[in-house]
Every structure is written in C-alpha cells, then in structure tokens.
Amino acid sequence: MVAKGDMVYAMSTDAEILKKGELGGAVTALQKFALESGTVNAVLAVKKGYDIYDATPVLIKDPAELADTAGSLHCGTLLVASPIKKYLDGGKDMKIGVTVKGCDMMALLELARRGSVNLDNIITIGLNCGGSVSPVSARKMIADKFGVNPDDVHKEEIDKGQFIIEYGDEHKGISIDELEEEGYGRRSNCRRCKYKIPRNADLACGNWGVIGEKAGKATFIEVCSDKGADLLTRAVAAGVVQVEPAIPKGVEIRGKVENAMLKLGEKWRTNDFKKLSKDLWGTINEETSRCIKCYSCIENCPVCFKLADELKGDSKMITSGEIPPNPMFHMRRFAHISDTCINCGQCQELCPMDIPLALFSHAIRAESDVEFEPKLGEGSYNNK
Ligand code: FAD
Ligand code: SF4
Ligand code: SF4
Ligand code: SF4
C-alpha cells in the first residue's frame, strides 16, 4: 500500500520494459498497467521517430506497443499537453494516461483552468526534468563539440551534469556547464525553468536520489496525489512493479540536487533578464522586425486563446497582409499571455525566424511571479 507523500524506488518486473526503460522502466510499466486494467482508455507517450532527435507523440491503445515508448528523449522539446486539447477533445470523453514534464503539467493545468481539458479523466505521470535540447542545436553541438557525426549517435543521456552520447561502441560525455558557457546545451527557457520535480502531477518520477545498489537501475517515485497512490498500489498488487522505500540519504541528495537546479535556474533568469532590461521594448521591436506573421507562436501556445482569429484579419491596429506586422501584433500577444506564460518555450522553438519569444514573455511574466513560484528550499511548485 502506497500513500500520497511516499517516496519509493520502483522497477518494472517486465524484462523488455526494464531493458528499454531509462531507469527502472516504472513509468512505462505503470502506463501499461493503467491501460491493461482499464484505468485509462489510451496512453499518450513519446517515442523515437526517425532518429533520436525526432521525439514523436503517440497515442497507444494496445498495451503491447508501450515498451516502444520506454526511454528518455532529451531532444524531445514537444509539449505533450497540446495534442490532448487539439486532437483528444481535452480528454472529455476518454480516460488518458500521459507522461508529462513540468511544462506539460503546467500547460495541462492552464488548459484545465480554461475548461479545455478534464483533469479528472487524466492520470499524469510526471518526469523530473533538468531540461531538453533543441534537435537542431543538438546536432550542431554533437558535430562541433563532440566531433561526432550526429547521424551516428544512437543514444543520448544526461547524467551527473554531463550530456553523454553513444555512437558505435563508444561513448563520450561533456559537462553541460561547459557546453552552455559556449552557447550549446539546454534550450534557454529550460535553463530558466524552475519546475524540476513536477509535484503537481499524480506521480513524479526521476533518477535523482536513487543510490546504493539500485543506482541507475530504479525509478525514484514521489507519490503526489491519491490518484497516483491508487495506481501505484494496484500496479504493485498486480505484480507489474516492485517498490521499496527510498533510502533516506537518497531523499536528502535528491533535495540537494533539486535546490542546486533551482539556484541554477535563478542564475540564468538573472543573466537573461538583466541583458534584456537595458532596453526591453527596443529589443522586442528589433527582434520581431523579422516576423513573417506565420501565427505559429500563437497557435502553439498553450495559454493563448482566441487571439489567433482576432489577429488574422484586419483590426483597428493591425492590417492583414503586412509583413513584418505592426509591432502591435506582438504587443497585443504579450499583453494577452503575460500573466499566464508558463515558459514552455514552444513559441520560440517553433518560430521559423528564431525570434526569442519565450524570453520576452517569460521576462514579463517573471516580474509578477514571485508569489507563485517555489522559494529555495521549498521544492518545486505544488498545485495540490
Ligand atoms: P521509462 O519507463 O523509460 O519511460 C519514459 C517515459 O518518458 C515514456 O513514457 C516516454 O514516452 C516519456 N518521454 C521520453 N522522452 C520524453 C519527452 N521528451 N517528453 C515527454 N515525455 C517523454 N530525471 C531526473 O531525476 N533528473 C533530471 O534532470 C531529468 N531530466 C529529464 C529530462 C528530460 C527531457 C526527460 C524526458 C526526462 C528527464 N528525467 C530526469 C526523467 C528520467 O530520465 C526518466 O524519464 C524517469 O526517471 C523515468 O524513468 P523510467 O525508467 O521509469 O521511464
Ligand atoms: Fe523541462 Fe522545464 Fe524545459 Fe519543460 S521547460 S522541458 S519542464 S526544463
Ligand atoms: Fe512571427 Fe515567429 Fe510568431 Fe511566426 S512564430 S508569427 S515568425 S514571431
Ligand atoms: Fe509557452 Fe511561449 Fe506561450 Fe509562454 S508564450 S506559454 S513560452 S508558448
């Protein structure tokens, strides 16, 4: 019997999932159990597409297909919350199990606040998240810094502060700090992110804090809700997952790593926002002068609603067909989302003109964020 607040080491009992899983394969085993037991009708997960840089969302209804989704794709910068709204009617008529990073969970909460998803029908299995790397910059980083052809890399991982690649029979790791000092590494929004352990999900899973003989072999699970406790309890009873209490020293180490990551996030915010504060609106005007008005930033933003339609035609302030658009196009967008931007980075990631949009909206949002975000030593944002 597991309860909300418990912290355990967990391992799948299925040999295939254990082998393919990033750690103990507990996430995949729990998703599979949720599907097999009828707890959910479908699982939304992420799997490798064309190559390791191509993280693809998949909706799975056949439990036998779940093992293919095991493993972490650190170049997976997608927001898995979006397909739930766009293609699954917000889970209004189906029960869905979904694996979420912190930004995915935040997006789901924002969508739920707007009535676009029904969280009662969704089981969220959260992943701790140190950050993700843009596929394009990952390829460049691997070629420039590792001296390896990115097409030869068959696996990547982030471990003990290093970005590690495996190619042929070899592997090579470089410290993320070193990579980031030279402009490579995690996406800039990820560097500023402080939602490292998604305690607002039903379960928060990761590798931090797994020490002793289980190090690298088990998934650390923090049980964050009664729904999560119920799923894990039933999965253990069914024999698909084995759990044991986390070692207290491991819990302590996990807390220290989390705090170090929060401090690092704060450092990046200070760094990024300071540069911007010299001339925020001048910088926004200059950068957005490259805009080709493709609407991608609007259509892919989880908190931007109805604005796309308003900005598409002529309006009092914006003339259709004008490129670059009148600065009011962007000002209206920033005004519209500034109090709810979750710093997921989708607007920036998907902007064809590489305009640092998430930086602008996050800077505006962060000004009013102090009450909302965790303080150092208090752990990640907790919505429950
Ligand atoms: P598995 O059984 O292997 O299942 C992995 C699940 O993750 C699958 O459902 C898969 O669909 C999903 N997934 C894979 N890539 C993505 C993606 N890009 N976006 C959304 N879902 C995805 N843990 C830490 O403790 N510290 C960290 O710093 C950390 N950083 C991470 C960064 C990223 C980008 C990701 C994806 C994960 C990170 N994790 C981190 C979590 C860790 O790597 C494992 O995913 C977690 O411990 C679960 O292990 P498992 O063996 O139970 O998962
Ligand atoms: Fe992870 Fe945060 Fe980046 Fe999302 S924004 S991928 S939760 S570091
Ligand atoms: Fe302009 Fe970029 Fe937004 Fe497209 S995604 S409308 S180019 S700012
Ligand atoms: Fe995400 Fe950009 Fe929207 Fe903010 S403005 S929530 S970073 S897509």
mmCIF file of N, CA and C and ligand atoms in Angstrom, residues 101-103 129-132 187 189-190 193 195-196 343, ligand 2:
data_model
loop_
_atom_site.group_PDB
_atom_site.id
_atom_site.type_symbol
_atom_site.label_atom_id
_atom_site.label_comp_id
_atom_site.label_asym_id
_atom_site.label_seq_id
_atom_site.Cartn_x
_atom_site.Cartn_y
_atom_site.Cartn_z
ATOM 1 N N LYS A 101 6.376 16.285 -18.599
ATOM 2 C CA LYS A 101 7.452 17.057 -17.982
ATOM 3 C C LYS A 101 6.764 18.198 -17.206
ATOM 4 N N GLY A 102 7.540 18.978 -16.483
ATOM 5 C CA GLY A 102 6.936 20.070 -15.717
ATOM 6 C C GLY A 102 6.127 21.014 -16.577
ATOM 7 N N CYS A 103 6.664 21.364 -17.751
ATOM 8 C CA CYS A 103 5.946 22.323 -18.605
ATOM 9 C C CYS A 103 4.660 21.709 -19.150
ATOM 10 N N CYS A 129 12.662 17.020 -14.557
ATOM 11 C CA CYS A 129 13.239 17.486 -15.826
ATOM 12 C C CYS A 129 14.319 18.533 -15.624
ATOM 13 N N GLY A 130 15.538 18.158 -15.969
ATOM 14 C CA GLY A 130 16.659 19.093 -15.915
ATOM 15 C C GLY A 130 16.704 19.967 -17.148
ATOM 16 N N GLY A 131 15.984 19.573 -18.200
ATOM 17 C CA GLY A 131 15.949 20.390 -19.419
ATOM 18 C C GLY A 131 16.037 19.546 -20.660
ATOM 19 N N SER A 132 15.646 20.148 -21.768
ATOM 20 C CA SER A 132 15.723 19.451 -23.059
ATOM 21 C C SER A 132 16.544 20.299 -24.037
ATOM 22 N N ARG A 187 17.797 24.197 -23.984
ATOM 23 C CA ARG A 187 17.093 25.370 -24.507
ATOM 24 C C ARG A 187 17.139 26.485 -23.464
ATOM 25 N N ASN A 189 14.879 28.502 -22.416
ATOM 26 C CA ASN A 189 13.762 28.511 -21.455
ATOM 27 C C ASN A 189 13.964 27.423 -20.397
ATOM 28 N N CYS A 190 14.570 26.287 -20.800
ATOM 29 C CA CYS A 190 14.826 25.201 -19.834
ATOM 30 C C CYS A 190 15.851 25.634 -18.789
ATOM 31 N N CYS A 193 14.020 27.423 -16.247
ATOM 32 C CA CYS A 193 12.865 26.719 -15.685
ATOM 33 C C CYS A 193 13.108 26.297 -14.230
ATOM 34 N N TYR A 195 10.587 24.296 -12.642
ATOM 35 C CA TYR A 195 9.634 23.208 -12.333
ATOM 36 C C TYR A 195 10.351 21.876 -12.520
ATOM 37 N N LYS A 196 11.281 21.589 -11.658
ATOM 38 C CA LYS A 196 12.173 20.446 -11.863
ATOM 39 C C LYS A 196 11.569 19.114 -11.439
ATOM 40 N N ASN A 343 6.459 29.538 -19.678
ATOM 41 C CA ASN A 343 7.873 29.382 -20.065
ATOM 42 C C ASN A 343 8.138 27.999 -20.670
HETATM 43 FE FE1 SF4 B 2 11.885 20.515 -18.708
HETATM 44 FE FE2 SF4 B 2 11.224 22.937 -17.766
HETATM 45 FE FE3 SF4 B 2 12.370 22.652 -20.171
HETATM 46 FE FE4 SF4 B 2 9.868 21.842 -19.786
HETATM 47 S S1 SF4 B 2 10.621 23.965 -19.680
HETATM 48 S S2 SF4 B 2 11.445 20.738 -20.926
HETATM 49 S S3 SF4 B 2 9.982 21.105 -17.666
HETATM 50 S S4 SF4 B 2 13.280 22.185 -18.163
#
